[in-house]
């Protein structure tokens, strides 16, 4: 089977940041879906070189509290992670 073009290494908050590794050069994107499958955030990250990369995605922190799915990759292929958004007092 073909290797996914990207693997998410970590998700961090304040600011929302996605750290990922590209296994080959290529276009990358980050998409966040709510639990009903509705796309709530979509970011085109442009062309990324092989190796470690990171991008701030402040839109994630502005989502309503809840569970979401983050997909990072290219053209629909890539890594999917569960994201829990909480707003603490």
mmCIF file of C-alpha atoms in Angstrom:
data_model
loop_
_atom_site.group_PDB
_atom_site.id
_atom_site.type_symbol
_atom_site.label_atom_id
_atom_site.label_comp_id
_atom_site.label_asym_id
_atom_site.label_seq_id
_atom_site.Cartn_x
_atom_site.Cartn_y
_atom_site.Cartn_z
ATOM 1 C CA UNK A 1 0.000 0.000 0.000
ATOM 2 C CA UNK A 2 1.016 3.608 -0.636
ATOM 3 C CA UNK A 3 2.388 5.534 2.336
ATOM 4 C CA UNK A 4 0.311 8.514 3.504
ATOM 5 C CA UNK A 5 1.961 11.786 2.450
ATOM 6 C CA UNK A 6 1.773 13.250 5.932
ATOM 7 C CA UNK A 7 1.680 12.153 9.568
ATOM 8 C CA UNK A 8 0.449 14.369 12.413
ATOM 9 C CA UNK A 9 3.002 14.442 15.241
ATOM 10 C CA UNK A 10 1.148 16.603 17.732
ATOM 11 C CA UNK A 11 -1.665 19.070 18.290
ATOM 12 C CA UNK A 12 -1.069 21.938 20.681
ATOM 13 C CA UNK A 13 -3.279 24.677 22.053
ATOM 14 C CA UNK A 14 -2.873 28.385 22.769
ATOM 15 C CA UNK A 15 -2.297 29.045 19.940
ATOM 16 C CA UNK A 16 -3.744 26.036 18.150
ATOM 17 C CA UNK A 17 -0.799 24.470 16.330
ATOM 18 C CA UNK A 18 -0.488 21.316 14.227
ATOM 19 C CA UNK A 19 2.952 19.723 13.944
ATOM 20 C CA UNK A 20 3.360 17.169 11.192
ATOM 21 C CA UNK A 21 5.896 15.297 9.094
ATOM 22 C CA UNK A 22 5.743 15.215 5.319
ATOM 23 C CA UNK A 23 7.043 11.918 3.930
ATOM 24 C CA UNK A 24 7.382 13.482 0.488
ATOM 25 C CA UNK A 25 7.270 17.010 -0.931
ATOM 26 C CA UNK A 26 3.781 18.139 -1.831
ATOM 27 C CA UNK A 27 0.748 20.272 -1.231
ATOM 28 C CA UNK A 28 -0.709 20.000 2.268
ATOM 29 C CA UNK A 29 -3.927 21.017 3.970
ATOM 30 C CA UNK A 30 -5.641 20.857 7.352
ATOM 31 C CA UNK A 31 -9.384 20.188 7.533
ATOM 32 C CA UNK A 32 -11.499 19.952 10.685
ATOM 33 C CA UNK A 33 -14.870 18.181 10.734
ATOM 34 C CA UNK A 34 -17.531 18.229 13.433
ATOM 35 C CA UNK A 35 -19.066 14.956 14.621
ATOM 36 C CA UNK A 36 -21.784 15.145 11.960
ATOM 37 C CA UNK A 37 -19.118 15.260 9.230
ATOM 38 C CA UNK A 38 -19.581 18.942 8.415
ATOM 39 C CA UNK A 39 -16.373 20.707 7.393
ATOM 40 C CA UNK A 40 -15.838 23.557 9.891
ATOM 41 C CA UNK A 41 -12.224 24.582 9.155
ATOM 42 C CA UNK A 42 -10.212 24.203 5.988
ATOM 43 C CA UNK A 43 -6.698 25.544 5.502
ATOM 44 C CA UNK A 44 -4.566 25.158 2.396
ATOM 45 C CA UNK A 45 -0.981 25.026 3.633
ATOM 46 C CA UNK A 46 0.586 25.307 0.191
ATOM 47 C CA UNK A 47 3.645 23.358 -0.896
ATOM 48 C CA UNK A 48 5.561 21.731 1.966
ATOM 49 C CA UNK A 49 8.973 20.083 1.890
ATOM 50 C CA UNK A 50 9.682 16.599 3.205
ATOM 51 C CA UNK A 51 10.390 16.546 6.950
ATOM 52 C CA UNK A 52 9.011 18.296 10.015
ATOM 53 C CA UNK A 53 6.541 21.139 9.541
ATOM 54 C CA UNK A 54 4.237 23.127 11.807
ATOM 55 C CA UNK A 55 1.389 25.555 11.265
ATOM 56 C CA UNK A 56 -0.776 27.628 13.572
ATOM 57 C CA UNK A 57 -4.502 27.116 13.000
ATOM 58 C CA UNK A 58 -6.196 29.703 15.252
ATOM 59 C CA UNK A 59 -9.610 28.806 13.806
ATOM 60 C CA UNK A 60 -9.563 25.621 15.901
ATOM 61 C CA UNK A 61 -9.491 27.578 19.161
ATOM 62 C CA UNK A 62 -12.563 29.553 18.049
ATOM 63 C CA UNK A 63 -14.718 26.450 17.548
ATOM 64 C CA UNK A 64 -17.528 25.692 19.984
ATOM 65 C CA UNK A 65 -16.566 23.220 22.725
ATOM 66 C CA UNK A 66 -16.902 19.651 21.501
ATOM 67 C CA UNK A 67 -15.274 16.758 19.682
ATOM 68 C CA UNK A 68 -13.914 17.212 16.170
ATOM 69 C CA UNK A 69 -11.834 15.274 13.659
ATOM 70 C CA UNK A 70 -8.717 16.860 12.169
ATOM 71 C CA UNK A 71 -7.426 15.581 8.835
ATOM 72 C CA UNK A 72 -4.013 16.735 7.687
ATOM 73 C CA UNK A 73 -2.774 15.625 4.322
ATOM 74 C CA UNK A 74 -2.990 16.141 0.610
ATOM 75 C CA UNK A 75 -5.934 15.545 -1.696
ATOM 76 C CA UNK A 76 -7.932 13.628 0.913
ATOM 77 C CA UNK A 77 -5.111 11.292 1.928
ATOM 78 C CA UNK A 78 -3.294 11.731 5.200
ATOM 79 C CA UNK A 79 -3.596 11.402 8.941
ATOM 80 C CA UNK A 80 -6.788 11.829 11.008
ATOM 81 C CA UNK A 81 -6.842 12.724 14.703
ATOM 82 C CA UNK A 82 -9.562 13.361 17.251
ATOM 83 C CA UNK A 83 -9.555 16.898 18.663
ATOM 84 C CA UNK A 84 -11.369 17.971 21.831
ATOM 85 C CA UNK A 85 -12.038 21.696 22.085
ATOM 86 C CA UNK A 86 -12.584 23.049 25.604
ATOM 87 C CA UNK A 87 -12.814 26.624 26.830
ATOM 88 C CA UNK A 88 -11.635 26.759 30.427
ATOM 89 C CA UNK A 89 -12.471 29.729 32.661
#
